[in-house]
Short mmCIF file of C-alpha atoms in Angstrom, two decimals:
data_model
loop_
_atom_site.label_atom_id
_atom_site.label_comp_id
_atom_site.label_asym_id
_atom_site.label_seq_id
_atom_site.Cartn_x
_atom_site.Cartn_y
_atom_site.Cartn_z
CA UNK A 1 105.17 118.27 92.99
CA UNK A 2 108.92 117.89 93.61
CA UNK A 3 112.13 119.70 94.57
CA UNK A 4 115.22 119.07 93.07
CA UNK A 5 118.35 118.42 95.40
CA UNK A 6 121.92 117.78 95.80
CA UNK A 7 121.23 114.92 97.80
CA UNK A 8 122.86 111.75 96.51
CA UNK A 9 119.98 109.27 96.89
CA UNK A 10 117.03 110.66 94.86
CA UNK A 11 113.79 109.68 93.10
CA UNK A 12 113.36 109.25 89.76
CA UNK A 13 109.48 109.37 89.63
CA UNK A 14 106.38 109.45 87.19
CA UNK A 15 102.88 110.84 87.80
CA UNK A 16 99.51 110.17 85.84
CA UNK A 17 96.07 110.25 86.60
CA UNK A 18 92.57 109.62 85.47
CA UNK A 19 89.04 111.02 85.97
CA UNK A 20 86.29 108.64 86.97
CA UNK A 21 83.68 110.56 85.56
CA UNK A 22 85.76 112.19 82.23
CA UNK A 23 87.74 109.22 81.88
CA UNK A 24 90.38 111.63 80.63
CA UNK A 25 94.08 111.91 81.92
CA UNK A 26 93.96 114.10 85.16
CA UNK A 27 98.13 115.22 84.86
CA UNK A 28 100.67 114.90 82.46
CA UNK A 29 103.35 112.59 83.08
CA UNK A 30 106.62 113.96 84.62
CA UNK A 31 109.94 113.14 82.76
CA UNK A 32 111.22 110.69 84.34
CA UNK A 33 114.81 111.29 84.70
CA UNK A 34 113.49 114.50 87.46
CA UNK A 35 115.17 114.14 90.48
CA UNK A 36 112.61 114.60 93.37
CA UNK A 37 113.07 114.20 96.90
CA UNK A 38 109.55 115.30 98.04
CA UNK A 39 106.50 113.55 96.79
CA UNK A 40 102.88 114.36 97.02
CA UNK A 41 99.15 112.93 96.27
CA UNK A 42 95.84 114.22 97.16
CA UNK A 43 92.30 113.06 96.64
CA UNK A 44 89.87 115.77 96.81
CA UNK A 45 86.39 114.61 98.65
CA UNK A 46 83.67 114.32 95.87
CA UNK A 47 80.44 115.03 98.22
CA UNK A 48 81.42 119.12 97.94
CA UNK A 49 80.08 118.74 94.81
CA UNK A 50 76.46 118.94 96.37
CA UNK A 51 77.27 122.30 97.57
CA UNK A 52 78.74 123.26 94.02
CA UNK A 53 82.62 123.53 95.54
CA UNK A 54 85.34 121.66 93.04
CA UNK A 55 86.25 118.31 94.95
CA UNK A 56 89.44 118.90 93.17
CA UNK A 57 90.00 122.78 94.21
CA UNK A 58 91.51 121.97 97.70
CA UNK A 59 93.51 119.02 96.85
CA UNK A 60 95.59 121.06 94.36
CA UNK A 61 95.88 124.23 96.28
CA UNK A 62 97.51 121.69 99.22
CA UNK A 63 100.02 119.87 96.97
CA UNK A 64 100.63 123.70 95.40
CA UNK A 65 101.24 124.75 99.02
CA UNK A 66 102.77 122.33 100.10
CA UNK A 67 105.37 121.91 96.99
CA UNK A 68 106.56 126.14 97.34
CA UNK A 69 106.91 125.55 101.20
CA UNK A 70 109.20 122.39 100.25
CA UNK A 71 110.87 125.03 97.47
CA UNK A 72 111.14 128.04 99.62
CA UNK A 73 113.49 126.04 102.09
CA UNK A 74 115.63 124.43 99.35
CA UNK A 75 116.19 128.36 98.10
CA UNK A 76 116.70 129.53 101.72
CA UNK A 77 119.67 126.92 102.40
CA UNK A 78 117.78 126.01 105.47
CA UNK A 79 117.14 122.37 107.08
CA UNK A 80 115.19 119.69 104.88
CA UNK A 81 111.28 119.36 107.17
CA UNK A 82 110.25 115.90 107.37
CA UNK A 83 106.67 115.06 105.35
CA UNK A 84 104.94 116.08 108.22
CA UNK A 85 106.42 119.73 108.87
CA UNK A 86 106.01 120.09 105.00
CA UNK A 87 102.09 119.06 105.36
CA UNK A 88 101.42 121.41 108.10
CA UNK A 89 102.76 124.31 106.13
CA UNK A 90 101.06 123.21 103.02
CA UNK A 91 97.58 123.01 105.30
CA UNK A 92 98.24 126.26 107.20
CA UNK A 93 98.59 128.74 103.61
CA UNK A 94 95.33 126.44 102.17
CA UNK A 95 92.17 128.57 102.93
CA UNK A 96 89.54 127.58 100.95
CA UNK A 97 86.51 125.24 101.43
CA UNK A 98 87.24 121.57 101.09
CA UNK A 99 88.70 118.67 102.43
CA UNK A 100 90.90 115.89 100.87
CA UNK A 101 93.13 112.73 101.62
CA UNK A 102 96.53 112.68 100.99
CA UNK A 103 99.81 111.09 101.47
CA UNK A 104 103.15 113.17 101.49
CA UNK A 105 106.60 111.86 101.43
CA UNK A 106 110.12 113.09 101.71
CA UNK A 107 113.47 111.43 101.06
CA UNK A 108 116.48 112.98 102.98
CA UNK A 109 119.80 110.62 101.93
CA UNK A 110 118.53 107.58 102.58
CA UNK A 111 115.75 108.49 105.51
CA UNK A 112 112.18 108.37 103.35
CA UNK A 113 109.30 110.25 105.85
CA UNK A 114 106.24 110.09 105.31
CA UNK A 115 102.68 111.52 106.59
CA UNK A 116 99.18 110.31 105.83
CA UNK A 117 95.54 111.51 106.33
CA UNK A 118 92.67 109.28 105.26
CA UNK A 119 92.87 106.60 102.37
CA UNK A 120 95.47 107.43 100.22
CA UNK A 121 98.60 105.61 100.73
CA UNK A 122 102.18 104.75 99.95
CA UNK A 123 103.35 100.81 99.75
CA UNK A 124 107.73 100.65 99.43
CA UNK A 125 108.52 97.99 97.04
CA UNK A 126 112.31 95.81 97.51
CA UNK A 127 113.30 92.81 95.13
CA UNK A 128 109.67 92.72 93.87
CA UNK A 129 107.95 92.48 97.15
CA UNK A 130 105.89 95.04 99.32
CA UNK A 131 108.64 95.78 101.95
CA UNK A 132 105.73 98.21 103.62
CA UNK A 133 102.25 99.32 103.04
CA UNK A 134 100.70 102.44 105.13
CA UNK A 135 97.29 101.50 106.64
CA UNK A 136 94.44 104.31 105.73
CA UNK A 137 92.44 106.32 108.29
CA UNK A 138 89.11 105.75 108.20
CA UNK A 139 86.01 106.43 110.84
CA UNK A 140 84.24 103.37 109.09
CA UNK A 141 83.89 101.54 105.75
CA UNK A 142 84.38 103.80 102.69
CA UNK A 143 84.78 106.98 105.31
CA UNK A 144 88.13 108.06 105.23
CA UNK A 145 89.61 110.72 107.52
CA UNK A 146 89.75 113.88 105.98
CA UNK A 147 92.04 117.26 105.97
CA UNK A 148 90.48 120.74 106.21
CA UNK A 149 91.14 123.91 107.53
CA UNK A 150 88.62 123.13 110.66
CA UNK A 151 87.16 127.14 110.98
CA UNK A 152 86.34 127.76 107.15
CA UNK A 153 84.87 124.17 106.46
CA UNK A 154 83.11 124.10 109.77
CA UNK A 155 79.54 122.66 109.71
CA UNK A 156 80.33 120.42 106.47
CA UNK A 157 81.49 117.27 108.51
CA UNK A 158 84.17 115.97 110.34
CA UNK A 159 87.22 116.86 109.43
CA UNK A 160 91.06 116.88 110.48
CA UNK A 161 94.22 118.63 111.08
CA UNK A 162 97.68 117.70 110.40
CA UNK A 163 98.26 116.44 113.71
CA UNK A 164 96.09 113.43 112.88
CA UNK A 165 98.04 112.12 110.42
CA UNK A 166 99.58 108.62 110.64
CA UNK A 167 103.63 109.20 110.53
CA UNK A 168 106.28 106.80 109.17
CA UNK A 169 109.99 106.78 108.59
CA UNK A 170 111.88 104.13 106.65
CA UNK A 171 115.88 104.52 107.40
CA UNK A 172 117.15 102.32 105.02
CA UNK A 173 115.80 103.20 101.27
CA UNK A 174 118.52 101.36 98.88
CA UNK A 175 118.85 102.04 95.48
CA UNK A 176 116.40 100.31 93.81
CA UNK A 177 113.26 100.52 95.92
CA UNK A 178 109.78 101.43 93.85
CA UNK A 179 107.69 103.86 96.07
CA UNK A 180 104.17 103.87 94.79
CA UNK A 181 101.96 106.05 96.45
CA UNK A 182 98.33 106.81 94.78
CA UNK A 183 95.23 107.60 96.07
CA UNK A 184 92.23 104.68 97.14
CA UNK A 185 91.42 104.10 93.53
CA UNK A 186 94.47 102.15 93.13
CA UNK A 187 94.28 100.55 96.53
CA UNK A 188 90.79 99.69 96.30
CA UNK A 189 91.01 98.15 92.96
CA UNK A 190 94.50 96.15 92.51
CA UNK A 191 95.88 93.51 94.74
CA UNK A 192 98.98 94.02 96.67
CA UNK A 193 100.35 90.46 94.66
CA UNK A 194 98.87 92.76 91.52
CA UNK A 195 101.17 95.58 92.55
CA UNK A 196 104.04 93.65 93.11
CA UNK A 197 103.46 91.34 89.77
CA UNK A 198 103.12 94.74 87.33
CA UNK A 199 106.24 96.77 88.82
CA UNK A 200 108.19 93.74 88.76
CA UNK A 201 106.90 92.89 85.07
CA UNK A 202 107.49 96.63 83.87
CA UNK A 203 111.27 96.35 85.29
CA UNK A 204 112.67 93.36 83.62
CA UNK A 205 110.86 94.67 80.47
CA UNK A 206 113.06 97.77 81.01
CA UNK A 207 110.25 100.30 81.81
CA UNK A 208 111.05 102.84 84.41
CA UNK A 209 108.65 104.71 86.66
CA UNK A 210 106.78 105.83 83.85
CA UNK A 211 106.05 102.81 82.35
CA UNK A 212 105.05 101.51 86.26
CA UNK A 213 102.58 104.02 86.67
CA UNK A 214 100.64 103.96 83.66
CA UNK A 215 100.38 100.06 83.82
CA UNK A 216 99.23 100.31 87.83
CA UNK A 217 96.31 103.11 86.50
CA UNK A 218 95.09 101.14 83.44
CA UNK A 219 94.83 97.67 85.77
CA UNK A 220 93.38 99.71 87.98
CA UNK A 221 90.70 101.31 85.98
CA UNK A 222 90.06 98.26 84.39
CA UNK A 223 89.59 96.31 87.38
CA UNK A 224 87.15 99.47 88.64
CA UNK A 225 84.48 98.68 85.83
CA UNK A 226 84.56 94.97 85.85
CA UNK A 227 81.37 93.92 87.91
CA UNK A 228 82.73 90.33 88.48
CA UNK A 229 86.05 91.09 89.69
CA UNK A 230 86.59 90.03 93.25
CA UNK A 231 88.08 93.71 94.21
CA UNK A 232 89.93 94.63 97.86
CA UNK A 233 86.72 97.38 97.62
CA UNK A 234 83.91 94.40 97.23
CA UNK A 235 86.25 92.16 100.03
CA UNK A 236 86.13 94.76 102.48
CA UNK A 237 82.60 95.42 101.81
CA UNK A 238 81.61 92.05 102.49
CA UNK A 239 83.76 91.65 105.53
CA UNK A 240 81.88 95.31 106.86
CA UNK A 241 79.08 94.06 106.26
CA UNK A 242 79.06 90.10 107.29
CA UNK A 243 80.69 90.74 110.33
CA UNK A 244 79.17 93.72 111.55
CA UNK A 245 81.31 96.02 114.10
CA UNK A 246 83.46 93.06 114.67
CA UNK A 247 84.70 93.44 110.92
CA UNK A 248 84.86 97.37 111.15
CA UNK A 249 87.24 96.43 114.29
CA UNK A 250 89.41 94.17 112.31
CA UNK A 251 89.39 95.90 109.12
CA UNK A 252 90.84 98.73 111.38
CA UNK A 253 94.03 96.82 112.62
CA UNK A 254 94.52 95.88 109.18
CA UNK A 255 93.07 92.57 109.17
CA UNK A 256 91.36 90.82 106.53
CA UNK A 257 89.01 88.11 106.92
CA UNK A 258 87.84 85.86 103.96
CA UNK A 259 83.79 85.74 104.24
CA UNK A 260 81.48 84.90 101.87
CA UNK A 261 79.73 87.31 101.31
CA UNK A 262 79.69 86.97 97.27
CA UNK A 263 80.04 90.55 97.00
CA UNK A 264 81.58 91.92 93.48
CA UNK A 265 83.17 94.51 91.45
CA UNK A 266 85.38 96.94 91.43
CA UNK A 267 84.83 100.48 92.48
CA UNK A 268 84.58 103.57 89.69
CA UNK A 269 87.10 106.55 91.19
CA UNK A 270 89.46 109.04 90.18
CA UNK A 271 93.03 107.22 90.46
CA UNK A 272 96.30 109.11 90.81
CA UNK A 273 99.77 107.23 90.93
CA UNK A 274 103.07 108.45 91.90
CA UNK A 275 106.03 106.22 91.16
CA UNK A 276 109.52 106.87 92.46
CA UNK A 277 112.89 104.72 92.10
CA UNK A 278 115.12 105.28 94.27
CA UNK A 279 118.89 105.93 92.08
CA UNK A 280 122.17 107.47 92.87
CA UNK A 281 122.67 110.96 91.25
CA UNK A 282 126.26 111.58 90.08
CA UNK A 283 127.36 114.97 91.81
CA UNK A 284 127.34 117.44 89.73
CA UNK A 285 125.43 116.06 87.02
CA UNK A 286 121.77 114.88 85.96
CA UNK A 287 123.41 111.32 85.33
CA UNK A 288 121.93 108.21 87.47
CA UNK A 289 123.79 105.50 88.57
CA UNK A 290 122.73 102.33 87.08
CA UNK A 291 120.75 100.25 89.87
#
């Protein structure tokens, strides 16, 4: 979802997905010459299937929320909310069963905020390097935080509220920067050197952030059903598991330790992509500045 602005510094951005179990496109990319200043993904939590609730039902009706709050202000003249104001909003008008992970983001001049629940994530890209990667929330291996309403979902697990979300703010987004955020399919299946190497590779071959995000889904899925591909899923796996609470601890802080623990493969999930590039608008036009 996005919301078009006067600001000068804006997004151009692309999003795609695809279903693990259809293996069919989940959205239809979005032009990529819309301007977009708030950004959104959301990965519903597959085990409401065994009580025959959509996974996906909840995810949507947050970004949907979430995207008219972020409209509603534009139209009302009032103050840009930072990600996390725009995520409470989108939580409080979502009343339905379900839970998700999700990462929203918001780009005010050249202030990006950003809020995230559970294992989706956001990693800022500068000169073709990972200039910063949000960690993911998770109560152990493969058990990501997730965001409910608390009183409707009660008795279904453990679940959170907005206030648990892990906040960020970058001050200094230059024309340029690739924000990719996506949910743990991505994450758990490409490389952060594999990030870097395919958004650098689709820029010099003149590709924009359409181009980006249908390369990062396709590696992605690809790397998901290999069963010999050393995957950040199998590494963490092995560390979980060959290190016992010691590796839970460190996987935690965000440290990775090389074990052998011969574990491989990808992991099969539903991956969603958003790619933004940060650009100059001209005022008064639709007409980016060339980076």
């Amino acid at each position: 979802r996005c919301l078009r602005s006067l600001s000068s510094l804006l997004m151009k951005h692309s999003a795609d997905g695809i279903n693990k179990d259809k293996k069919s496109k989940l959205g239809m990319a979005v032009a990529n010459l819309e301007a977009a200043t708030v950004l959104g993904v959301a990965d519903g939590v597959g085990s409401w299937s065994q009580y025959r609730i959509d996974p996906g039902i909840y995810a949507k009706q947050l970004m949907m929320n979430t995207a008219r709050a972020s409209v509603e202000i534009s139209k009302k003249g009032a103050q840009e909310l930072s990600a996390a104001e725009l995520l409470n909003i989108g939580h409080s008008k979502t009343k339905l069963k379900g839970s998700t992970t999700t990462t929203v983001a918001c780009l005010k001049g050249n202030t990006l905020s950003a809020a995230t629940i559970g294992d989706t994530a956001f990693v800022l890209l500068r000169n073709g390097k990972i200039y910063f990667k949000s960690p993911t929330q998770e109560f152990e291996f493969d058990t990501p935080y997730q965001l409910a309403d608390c009183d409707i979902s009660e008795g279904f697990g453990e679940f959170s509220e907005p206030e648990d979300a892990l906040l960020y703010t970058v001050r200094d987004i230059k024309p340029g920067d690739v924000l990719v955020m996506a949910s743990d399919g991505l994450f758990d299946n490409l490389h952060d050197y594999e990030i870097e190497q395919i958004v650098a590779e689709k820029l010099q071959q003149g590709y924009g952030a359409d181009g980006i995000s249908r390369e990062l889904i396709e590696r992605a899925r690809a790397h998901s059903l290999d069963p010999n591909y050393i995957s950040p899923w199998a590494q963490e796996k092995g560390q979980t598991e060959s290190l016992g609470v010691i590796g839970g601890t460190l996987r935690k802080l965000g440290i990775k330790a090389v074990v052998g623990s011969g574990y491989r493969g990808g992991k099969p999930d539903d991956i969603s992509v958003i790619t933004g590039i940060a650009q100059y608008l001209i005022p008064g036009t639709d007409l980016f500045l060339p980076i």
